[in-house]
Coordinates of C-alpha atoms in Angstrom, one line a residue:
M20 CA -36.6 27.9 -20.3
R21 CA -33.3 29.8 -20.6
K22 CA -33.5 30.4 -16.9
I23 CA -34.0 26.7 -16.1
I24 CA -31.3 25.1 -18.3
P25 CA -28.3 26.7 -16.4
F26 CA -29.7 25.5 -13.0
L27 CA -30.3 22.0 -14.4
I28 CA -26.7 21.9 -15.5
M29 CA -25.5 23.1 -12.1
I30 CA -27.5 20.3 -10.4
L31 CA -27.0 17.4 -12.8
I32 CA -23.2 17.7 -13.2
P33 CA -22.5 17.3 -9.5
A34 CA -25.1 14.6 -9.2
V35 CA -23.8 12.5 -12.1
S36 CA -20.2 12.9 -10.7
A37 CA -21.3 11.7 -7.3
I38 CA -23.0 8.7 -8.8
I39 CA -19.9 7.8 -10.7
I40 CA -17.7 8.2 -7.7
I41 CA -20.0 6.1 -5.6
Q42 CA -20.1 3.3 -8.2
Q43 CA -16.3 3.4 -8.5
T44 CA -15.9 3.2 -4.7
K45 CA -18.1 0.2 -4.5
R46 CA -15.9 -1.6 -7.1
L47 CA -12.8 -1.0 -5.0
G48 CA -11.8 -4.2 -3.4
E49 CA -13.8 -6.4 -5.8
G50 CA -11.5 -9.0 -7.3
A51 CA -11.8 -10.8 -10.6
K52 CA -14.2 -13.7 -10.5
V53 CA -12.6 -17.0 -9.6
D54 CA -14.0 -20.2 -11.0
L55 CA -15.0 -22.1 -7.9
D56 CA -15.9 -25.1 -10.0
T57 CA -12.2 -25.7 -10.8
N58 CA -11.3 -29.2 -9.8
F59 CA -8.2 -29.3 -7.6
T60 CA -8.7 -33.0 -6.6
H61 CA -5.7 -35.1 -7.3
V62 CA -6.4 -38.7 -8.1
C63 CA -3.5 -41.1 -8.2
S64 CA -3.9 -43.3 -11.4
V65 CA -1.9 -46.1 -10.0
D66 CA -3.1 -48.6 -7.3
H67 CA 0.2 -49.4 -5.5
S68 CA -1.5 -52.2 -3.5
K69 CA -1.5 -54.3 -6.7
F70 CA 2.3 -54.4 -7.0
D71 CA 3.8 -57.6 -5.7
I72 CA 7.0 -55.9 -4.5
L73 CA 4.9 -53.7 -2.2
N74 CA 3.1 -56.7 -0.6
A75 CA 6.3 -57.7 1.3
D76 CA 6.6 -57.5 5.1
F77 CA 8.7 -54.4 5.5
K78 CA 10.7 -54.1 8.7
T79 CA 12.5 -50.8 8.1
G80 CA 12.1 -47.6 6.1
P81 CA 15.1 -48.2 3.9
E82 CA 13.6 -51.5 2.8
V83 CA 10.5 -49.6 1.5
T84 CA 12.7 -47.1 -0.2
K85 CA 14.6 -49.8 -2.1
A86 CA 11.3 -51.2 -3.3
C87 CA 10.1 -47.8 -4.4
L88 CA 13.3 -47.0 -6.4
S89 CA 13.2 -50.4 -8.1
C90 CA 10.4 -49.0 -10.2
H91 CA 10.9 -45.3 -9.9
N92 CA 14.5 -45.4 -11.1
G93 CA 16.3 -42.1 -11.3
R94 CA 14.0 -40.5 -8.7
G95 CA 16.5 -40.9 -5.9
A96 CA 19.2 -39.0 -7.7
E97 CA 17.0 -36.1 -8.5
L98 CA 15.5 -35.9 -5.0
M99 CA 19.0 -35.8 -3.5
A100 CA 19.8 -32.7 -5.5
T101 CA 17.0 -30.7 -3.8
S102 CA 17.1 -28.5 -0.7
H103 CA 14.5 -30.7 0.9
W104 CA 17.2 -33.4 1.1
Q105 CA 20.3 -31.3 1.5
W106 CA 18.8 -28.7 3.9
S107 CA 21.1 -26.3 2.1
R108 CA 21.6 -24.6 -1.2
E109 CA 24.2 -22.4 -2.8
E110 CA 23.0 -18.8 -2.9
Y111 CA 24.5 -15.4 -3.4
L112 CA 24.6 -13.0 -0.5
K113 CA 25.4 -9.4 -1.3
G114 CA 28.9 -8.6 0.0
K115 CA 29.5 -12.2 1.0
G116 CA 29.5 -14.1 -2.3
V117 CA 28.1 -17.5 -2.9
V118 CA 27.5 -19.3 0.4
P119 CA 25.5 -22.4 1.5
L120 CA 22.2 -21.4 3.1
G121 CA 19.8 -23.7 4.9
K122 CA 18.9 -25.5 8.1
K123 CA 22.4 -27.1 8.1
N124 CA 24.2 -23.8 8.9
I125 CA 21.9 -20.8 9.3
L126 CA 20.9 -20.0 12.8
N127 CA 17.5 -18.7 13.7
N128 CA 16.0 -17.1 16.9
F129 CA 13.6 -20.0 17.5
C130 CA 15.4 -23.4 18.1
I131 CA 18.7 -21.7 17.2
G132 CA 20.2 -24.5 15.0
I133 CA 20.4 -28.2 14.4
S134 CA 24.2 -28.8 14.7
S135 CA 25.0 -31.3 17.5
S136 CA 21.3 -32.0 18.0
E137 CA 20.5 -33.6 14.6
A138 CA 19.1 -36.8 16.1
T139 CA 16.0 -34.9 17.2
C140 CA 15.8 -32.0 14.7
T141 CA 15.9 -34.3 11.7
R142 CA 12.5 -35.7 12.5
C143 CA 11.5 -33.2 9.9
H144 CA 14.1 -34.3 7.3
I145 CA 13.0 -36.5 4.4
G146 CA 15.6 -39.1 5.3
Y147 CA 16.5 -41.9 7.7
G148 CA 19.3 -42.0 10.2
W149 CA 20.7 -38.4 10.3
T150 CA 22.0 -38.4 13.8
D151 CA 25.3 -36.5 13.4
K152 CA 27.5 -35.0 10.7
T153 CA 28.6 -38.5 9.4
F154 CA 25.2 -38.9 7.7
D155 CA 25.6 -40.2 4.1
F156 CA 23.7 -37.8 1.8
S157 CA 24.6 -39.9 -1.2
K158 CA 23.0 -43.1 -0.1
E159 CA 19.6 -43.5 -1.8
S160 CA 18.2 -46.0 0.7
N161 CA 18.4 -43.2 3.3
I162 CA 15.6 -41.4 1.5
D163 CA 12.2 -41.5 3.3
C164 CA 9.6 -41.8 0.5
L165 CA 6.8 -42.4 2.9
V166 CA 6.9 -39.1 4.8
C167 CA 5.7 -37.2 1.6
H168 CA 3.7 -39.9 -0.1
D169 CA 1.8 -41.7 2.7
N170 CA -1.9 -41.3 2.1
T171 CA -3.1 -43.3 5.2
E172 CA -2.1 -40.5 7.7
T173 CA -0.7 -43.2 10.0
Y174 CA 2.9 -42.7 9.2
Q175 CA 4.9 -40.9 12.0
K176 CA 8.6 -40.4 12.7
D177 CA 9.9 -41.0 16.1
R178 CA 11.8 -38.6 18.4
G179 CA 15.5 -38.6 18.8
V180 CA 16.3 -41.3 16.2
G181 CA 17.4 -39.2 13.2
G182 CA 14.1 -39.4 11.3
L183 CA 13.4 -43.1 11.6
P184 CA 9.7 -44.1 11.8
K185 CA 8.0 -45.1 15.0
A186 CA 8.2 -48.8 15.8
D187 CA 4.4 -49.3 15.7
V188 CA 4.0 -47.9 12.1
D189 CA 2.7 -50.6 9.7
L190 CA 5.2 -49.9 6.9
S191 CA 3.7 -52.5 4.6
Y192 CA 0.2 -51.0 4.9
V193 CA 1.6 -47.5 4.3
A194 CA 3.7 -48.6 1.3
R195 CA 0.6 -50.1 -0.4
N196 CA -1.3 -46.8 0.2
I197 CA 0.8 -44.1 -1.2
G198 CA 0.1 -41.3 -3.6
L199 CA 0.5 -37.6 -4.2
P200 CA 1.3 -35.5 -1.1
K201 CA -1.6 -34.3 0.9
R202 CA -1.8 -31.4 3.3
A203 CA -0.9 -33.6 6.2
N204 CA 2.3 -34.7 4.5
C205 CA 3.5 -31.1 4.1
G206 CA 2.1 -29.9 7.4
V207 CA 3.8 -32.5 9.6
C208 CA 6.9 -30.4 9.2
H209 CA 5.8 -27.0 7.9
F210 CA 3.0 -26.6 10.4
W211 CA 5.1 -27.8 13.3
G212 CA 8.5 -26.3 12.6
G213 CA 10.3 -24.6 15.4
G214 CA 9.1 -26.9 18.2
G215 CA 5.4 -26.7 18.0
N216 CA 2.3 -25.9 16.0
N217 CA 2.4 -22.5 14.2
V218 CA 5.6 -21.5 16.1
K219 CA 7.6 -20.1 13.1
H220 CA 5.5 -19.0 10.2
G221 CA 2.4 -17.7 11.8
D222 CA 0.4 -18.4 8.6
L223 CA 0.9 -22.2 8.6
D224 CA -0.7 -24.3 11.3
K225 CA -2.7 -27.5 11.9
A226 CA -6.0 -25.6 11.5
M227 CA -5.4 -25.7 7.8
L228 CA -5.7 -29.5 7.7
D229 CA -9.5 -28.9 7.8
C230 CA -10.4 -25.3 7.8
S231 CA -13.1 -23.0 6.5
R232 CA -12.7 -20.2 4.0
K233 CA -12.5 -17.7 6.9
V234 CA -9.1 -19.2 7.8
D235 CA -7.8 -19.6 4.2
V236 CA -9.9 -18.9 1.1
H237 CA -7.9 -21.4 -1.0
M238 CA -7.7 -24.3 1.4
G239 CA -11.1 -23.9 3.0
T240 CA -13.0 -27.2 2.7
D241 CA -16.2 -25.2 2.2
G242 CA -14.6 -23.4 -0.8
M243 CA -11.8 -24.4 -3.3
D244 CA -10.4 -27.0 -1.0
M245 CA -6.9 -26.7 -2.5
S246 CA -3.9 -28.7 -1.3
C247 CA -0.3 -27.4 -0.9
V248 CA 0.9 -28.9 -4.1
D249 CA -1.7 -27.0 -6.2
C250 CA 0.5 -23.9 -5.8
H251 CA 3.8 -25.5 -4.8
T252 CA 4.2 -27.5 -7.9
A253 CA 7.2 -29.7 -8.6
E254 CA 9.4 -30.8 -11.4
N255 CA 11.9 -33.6 -10.7
H256 CA 11.1 -33.3 -7.0
K257 CA 12.2 -29.6 -7.0
I258 CA 9.2 -27.8 -5.4
L259 CA 8.4 -24.2 -6.1
G260 CA 8.3 -21.9 -3.2
K261 CA 11.2 -21.2 -0.8
A262 CA 11.0 -19.9 2.7
Y263 CA 12.1 -16.3 2.5
A264 CA 13.7 -16.6 6.0
L265 CA 16.1 -19.2 4.6
S266 CA 16.8 -18.0 1.1
S267 CA 18.4 -14.9 -0.5
E268 CA 17.6 -14.9 -4.2
N269 CA 14.4 -14.1 -6.0
K270 CA 13.9 -17.3 -7.9
D271 CA 11.9 -20.5 -7.7
R272 CA 9.1 -18.7 -5.9
A273 CA 5.5 -19.7 -5.7
T274 CA 3.5 -16.6 -6.6
C275 CA -0.1 -15.4 -6.7
T276 CA 0.2 -14.6 -10.4
Q277 CA 0.6 -18.2 -11.3
C278 CA -3.2 -18.4 -11.2
H279 CA -4.4 -14.8 -10.9
T280 CA -2.3 -13.0 -13.6
E281 CA -0.7 -9.6 -13.3
E282 CA -4.1 -7.8 -13.5
P283 CA -6.4 -9.8 -11.3
H284 CA -8.9 -7.1 -10.4
I285 CA -11.9 -5.7 -12.2
D286 CA -11.0 -2.3 -11.1
Q287 CA -7.9 -0.9 -12.9
L288 CA -7.0 1.3 -10.0
L289 CA -6.5 -1.8 -7.8
N290 CA -4.4 -3.3 -10.6
E291 CA -2.2 -0.2 -10.5
H292 CA -1.7 -0.8 -6.8
T293 CA -0.2 -4.2 -7.5
L294 CA 2.8 -2.5 -9.1
R295 CA 4.2 -1.6 -5.7
I296 CA 2.0 -3.6 -3.2
A297 CA 2.2 -7.3 -2.9
C298 CA -1.1 -9.2 -3.2
Q299 CA -0.6 -10.5 0.3
T300 CA -0.6 -7.0 1.8
C301 CA -4.3 -6.5 1.2
H302 CA -5.5 -10.1 1.2
I303 CA -3.8 -11.2 4.4
P304 CA -5.1 -8.6 6.9
T305 CA -4.4 -10.8 9.9
Y306 CA -2.5 -14.1 10.4
A307 CA -2.5 -16.8 13.1
K308 CA -6.3 -17.0 12.6
G309 CA -6.6 -20.7 13.5
N310 CA -4.0 -21.0 16.2
S311 CA -1.8 -18.6 18.1
T312 CA 1.8 -18.1 16.9
K313 CA 5.0 -17.4 18.8
M314 CA 6.0 -13.7 18.7
I315 CA 8.8 -13.6 21.3
W316 CA 11.2 -16.3 22.6
D317 CA 13.5 -15.3 25.4
W318 CA 16.2 -18.0 26.0
S319 CA 17.9 -16.0 28.8
T320 CA 15.2 -17.1 31.3
A321 CA 15.7 -20.8 30.6
G322 CA 17.0 -23.1 33.3
E323 CA 14.7 -22.4 36.2
L324 CA 14.1 -25.8 38.0
D325 CA 11.7 -26.7 40.7
E326 CA 12.7 -27.6 44.3
H327 CA 13.4 -31.2 43.2
G328 CA 15.8 -30.0 40.4
E329 CA 13.3 -31.0 37.7
A330 CA 12.4 -28.9 34.6
Q331 CA 9.3 -26.8 34.8
H332 CA 6.6 -26.1 32.1
W333 CA 3.5 -24.0 32.3
N334 CA 1.1 -22.6 29.8
D335 CA -0.9 -19.3 29.3
Q336 CA -4.7 -19.1 29.6
D337 CA -5.0 -20.2 26.0
G338 CA -2.9 -23.3 26.4
N339 CA 0.2 -22.0 24.7
H340 CA 3.6 -22.5 26.2
K341 CA 4.4 -19.6 28.5
Y342 CA 7.6 -21.0 30.1
M343 CA 9.7 -24.1 29.7
S344 CA 12.9 -24.7 31.7
I345 CA 14.6 -26.0 28.6
K346 CA 13.7 -23.1 26.3
G347 CA 12.8 -20.0 28.4
T348 CA 9.8 -17.6 28.2
F349 CA 7.4 -17.2 25.2
V350 CA 4.8 -14.7 24.1
Y351 CA 2.1 -16.0 21.8
D352 CA -0.7 -14.0 20.0
D353 CA -3.5 -14.7 17.5
N354 CA -5.3 -12.8 14.8
V355 CA -2.1 -10.7 14.5
V356 CA -1.9 -7.6 12.3
P357 CA 1.2 -7.9 10.2
E358 CA 4.1 -5.4 10.2
Y359 CA 4.8 -4.0 6.7
Y360 CA 8.2 -3.6 4.9
W361 CA 9.5 -3.0 1.4
F362 CA 10.7 -6.2 -0.1
N363 CA 12.1 -7.1 -3.5
G364 CA 12.4 -10.8 -3.1
T365 CA 16.1 -10.8 -2.0
A366 CA 17.5 -11.1 1.5
N367 CA 20.6 -11.1 3.6
H368 CA 21.4 -13.5 6.4
H369 CA 23.6 -13.3 9.5
L370 CA 26.2 -16.1 9.3
I371 CA 27.4 -17.6 12.5
E372 CA 31.0 -16.6 11.8
E373 CA 30.2 -12.9 11.4
K374 CA 31.0 -10.5 14.1
I375 CA 28.1 -8.8 15.9
D376 CA 27.9 -5.0 16.0
T377 CA 26.6 -4.5 19.5
T378 CA 25.9 -0.8 18.7
N379 CA 23.3 -1.8 16.2
L380 CA 20.8 -3.9 18.0
P381 CA 18.5 -5.9 17.8
L382 CA 20.7 -8.2 15.6
Q383 CA 19.0 -8.9 12.3
M384 CA 19.0 -12.7 11.7
N385 CA 17.8 -12.0 8.2
T386 CA 17.3 -8.7 6.4
L387 CA 14.7 -8.1 3.7
Y388 CA 16.1 -5.9 0.9
G389 CA 13.9 -3.3 -0.7
S390 CA 12.8 0.4 -0.6
Y391 CA 10.5 2.7 -2.3
I392 CA 13.3 4.3 -4.4
S393 CA 15.9 1.7 -5.0
K394 CA 15.8 -1.5 -7.0
D395 CA 18.4 -4.1 -6.0
S396 CA 20.5 -5.3 -8.9
S397 CA 20.3 -8.9 -7.7
S398 CA 16.5 -8.9 -7.9
N399 CA 14.3 -9.3 -11.0
A400 CA 11.5 -7.4 -9.3
V401 CA 10.9 -3.9 -8.0
S402 CA 10.2 -3.5 -4.3
K403 CA 6.7 -4.0 -3.0
I404 CA 5.1 -3.5 0.4
W405 CA 4.8 -6.9 2.1
P406 CA 3.1 -8.1 5.2
V407 CA 5.6 -9.7 7.6
K408 CA 5.7 -11.6 10.8
V409 CA 8.6 -10.4 12.9
H410 CA 9.7 -12.8 15.5
R411 CA 11.7 -11.2 18.3
G412 CA 14.1 -13.2 20.5
K413 CA 16.9 -13.1 23.0
Q414 CA 19.5 -15.8 22.4
I415 CA 23.0 -16.7 23.5
Y416 CA 26.2 -15.3 22.0
D417 CA 29.9 -15.2 22.7
S418 CA 30.3 -11.8 24.5
K419 CA 34.1 -11.8 23.9
N420 CA 34.4 -13.1 20.4
L421 CA 31.1 -11.3 19.4
T422 CA 29.7 -14.2 17.5
L423 CA 26.5 -16.1 17.9
I424 CA 26.7 -19.4 19.7
Q425 CA 25.4 -22.8 18.5
P426 CA 24.8 -24.6 21.7
K427 CA 24.4 -28.3 22.1
L428 CA 20.7 -28.6 23.0
W429 CA 19.7 -32.2 22.9
D430 CA 21.0 -35.6 23.9
K431 CA 19.1 -38.7 25.0
E432 CA 21.3 -39.0 28.1
K433 CA 22.2 -36.6 30.9
G434 CA 25.9 -35.8 31.4
K435 CA 26.6 -35.3 27.7
G436 CA 26.6 -31.5 27.9
A437 CA 23.2 -30.9 26.2
Y438 CA 21.4 -27.9 27.7
W439 CA 18.0 -29.6 27.7
T440 CA 19.3 -32.3 30.1
D441 CA 22.1 -30.7 32.0
F442 CA 21.0 -27.0 32.1
D443 CA 24.6 -25.6 31.9
W444 CA 24.9 -22.9 29.2
D445 CA 28.7 -22.8 29.4
I446 CA 29.1 -26.6 28.8
A447 CA 26.4 -26.6 26.1
S448 CA 28.1 -23.7 24.3
R449 CA 31.5 -25.4 24.5
K450 CA 30.1 -28.7 23.2
G451 CA 28.1 -27.0 20.4
M452 CA 30.9 -24.7 19.1
E453 CA 33.4 -27.5 19.2
Y454 CA 31.1 -29.7 17.1
I455 CA 31.0 -27.1 14.3
G456 CA 34.7 -26.2 14.6
M457 CA 34.4 -22.7 15.9
D458 CA 36.1 -21.0 18.8
Y459 CA 34.3 -20.4 22.1
S460 CA 35.9 -17.9 24.5
G461 CA 34.1 -19.2 27.6
E462 CA 32.2 -15.9 28.1
Y463 CA 28.6 -15.7 27.0
D464 CA 25.6 -13.4 27.4
F465 CA 22.2 -13.0 25.6
I466 CA 21.4 -10.6 22.8
E467 CA 18.2 -9.4 21.3
T468 CA 17.5 -10.5 17.8
E469 CA 14.8 -10.2 15.1
M470 CA 13.8 -12.5 12.3
Y471 CA 11.5 -11.7 9.4
W472 CA 8.9 -14.1 7.9
P473 CA 7.0 -12.6 4.9
L474 CA 3.4 -13.9 4.9
N475 CA 1.8 -15.9 2.1
H476 CA -0.9 -18.1 3.5
Q477 CA -4.3 -17.7 5.3
V478 CA -5.6 -15.5 2.6
A479 CA -8.9 -13.9 3.6
E480 CA -12.2 -13.8 1.7
K481 CA -12.3 -10.8 -0.6
E482 CA -14.9 -9.1 1.6
K483 CA -12.4 -9.2 4.5
S484 CA -9.5 -7.8 2.5
L485 CA -8.1 -4.3 3.3
K486 CA -10.1 -1.3 2.2
C487 CA -8.9 2.2 1.2
K488 CA -9.5 3.5 4.7
D489 CA -7.2 1.0 6.2
C490 CA -4.2 2.7 4.7
H491 CA -5.3 6.1 3.4
V492 CA -6.0 7.7 6.7
R493 CA -4.2 10.4 8.8
E494 CA -3.6 8.3 11.9
N495 CA -3.2 4.6 12.8
G496 CA -3.2 3.4 9.2
R497 CA -1.7 0.1 8.3
L498 CA 1.2 1.7 6.5
A499 CA 2.0 4.4 9.1
K500 CA 5.6 3.2 9.6
I501 CA 6.4 3.1 5.8
N502 CA 6.9 6.9 5.4
D503 CA 9.4 7.2 2.6
F504 CA 6.8 8.1 0.0
Y505 CA 3.7 10.3 -0.3
M506 CA 0.4 8.6 0.3
P507 CA -2.8 10.4 -0.5
G508 CA -5.1 10.7 2.5
R509 CA -2.3 10.0 4.9
D510 CA 0.4 12.4 4.3
R511 CA 0.5 16.2 4.3
I512 CA 2.8 18.7 2.6
A513 CA 2.6 22.1 4.1
T514 CA 3.2 24.0 0.9
L515 CA 0.5 22.0 -1.0
D516 CA -1.9 22.4 1.9
L517 CA -1.4 26.2 1.9
I518 CA -1.9 26.3 -1.9
G519 CA -5.1 24.3 -1.4
Y520 CA -6.4 26.6 1.3
I521 CA -5.7 29.7 -0.8
L522 CA -7.5 28.1 -3.8
I523 CA -10.5 27.3 -1.6
I524 CA -10.6 30.8 -0.2
L525 CA -10.3 32.3 -3.7
T526 CA -13.0 30.0 -4.9
I527 CA -15.4 31.2 -2.2
L528 CA -14.5 34.8 -2.8
G529 CA -15.1 34.2 -6.5
V530 CA -18.5 32.7 -5.9
I531 CA -19.4 35.6 -3.6
A532 CA -18.2 38.2 -6.1
H533 CA -20.0 36.4 -9.0
T534 CA -23.3 36.3 -7.0
Y535 CA -23.0 39.9 -6.1
F536 CA -22.5 41.0 -9.7
R537 CA -25.2 38.7 -11.0
I538 CA -27.7 40.3 -8.6
K539 CA -26.5 43.9 -9.2
Y540 CA -26.5 43.5 -13.0
R541 CA -29.3 40.9 -13.3
R542 CA -31.0 42.8 -16.1
T543 CA -28.1 41.9 -18.4
C544 CA -27.7 38.3 -17.3
F545 CA -27.6 35.7 -20.0
F546 CA -30.7 33.9 -18.8
D547 CA -33.0 37.1 -18.8
E548 CA -35.7 37.3 -21.5
P549 CA -34.6 39.6 -24.4
S550 CA -36.0 43.1 -24.3
D551 CA -38.2 44.5 -27.1
K552 CA -35.2 46.5 -28.3
E553 CA -33.3 43.2 -29.0

């Protein structure tokens, strides 16, 4: 028996350890259970069709708004204080102080900016009649209540009229059938921003109006069937969740922990990962799953007309825009693997009046702050690794003044200097810069730019989330470019490797020596039967 016990110990200990390791590995990636019976259905408790005031024959949107505000008094004033109405907010930028940030004044590398083209860009504004800078933001009747509260899905804004509804919309019918916002209300702007479906964000597209769990585990109609407002909750019309590409401060965010808590996993090791890794990093392994998203926009190729002097337009094999005379060349992609960056929730933005450093290109239209070591004093959170869509562009700038250019892009008539009708960059630049009160030297060129869009939507089913091997590998791991910290399984330290090799060699030599002496002096081994002398 004394001979058997040591061998059993030698066999059982490794076996038990292996079982524990296997069971622990199986648990990696398993999330906390989610109650799929949770009811996210929103039912409006008021039947607006029974209100006499809404049974009028409405001819214009402002007439509907006046009727709405006759009961919902005070709502107009609170809504006009929001960024959805102002398209701007006062925020702090490091080194620049408190500045207004928003669609009003921040340029992007998609449609560039709205100034001098408001009549068409404001189709996504929650107002009526914003055609130029004389728009009255203090006039409550300019508020468009229907664009957010229409439940008929028949309400549509027209092109080029500053956000007014189409002439064939039955305003009376819509006004009697309103309620809490649905996906379509939010998606009409947020899915189609930047000039087309899924152009900007990459993780917000029309597929999410009616998708499966494979596209988005939260919004899948075969799963939790959630709506935008389940996460983007509102108080006094101030909605949680700001686009990181147009904000700088880490506040009023919509976060995963609103529902999932700070320790959402069964496995504590995964919970420890969330200290420095955003939930989105593992749970959004790819984006643009329903429709392709625009990855590159090159304005420098715009303006190529056919033999009749007419604008051209052709698509790629998947039906995405490939070239448009009014906008240039595009590159789309789907099921895109994100790029990864440290991010602490704060950001910087390139202001149009800032000088461009041509020795440091591409120009960063926005900069995500964060690193492994530092914690920005303006952020309430440590940096975490985030998945990001990076949109790369080439856009017009003043090559003498070294500033970006806001060109005049749209006008309903030719001869007014708009690029989309007259195809003259010089005139369009002069008109646009004059409109915003900035100097234009008369010299222009095109410059490479980058813009960063942290991902938050199209969350995968937990079985499709990233696994250990996606990051903790020697080559081609997800986090290969984030190399300012040591990652087990990926990184190597020569000194530690040498120590490890020496320990392995010493261990082998020790086993050999131990075996040799056990055989040579086996008569005195502890598991031999005691002699008669004992």
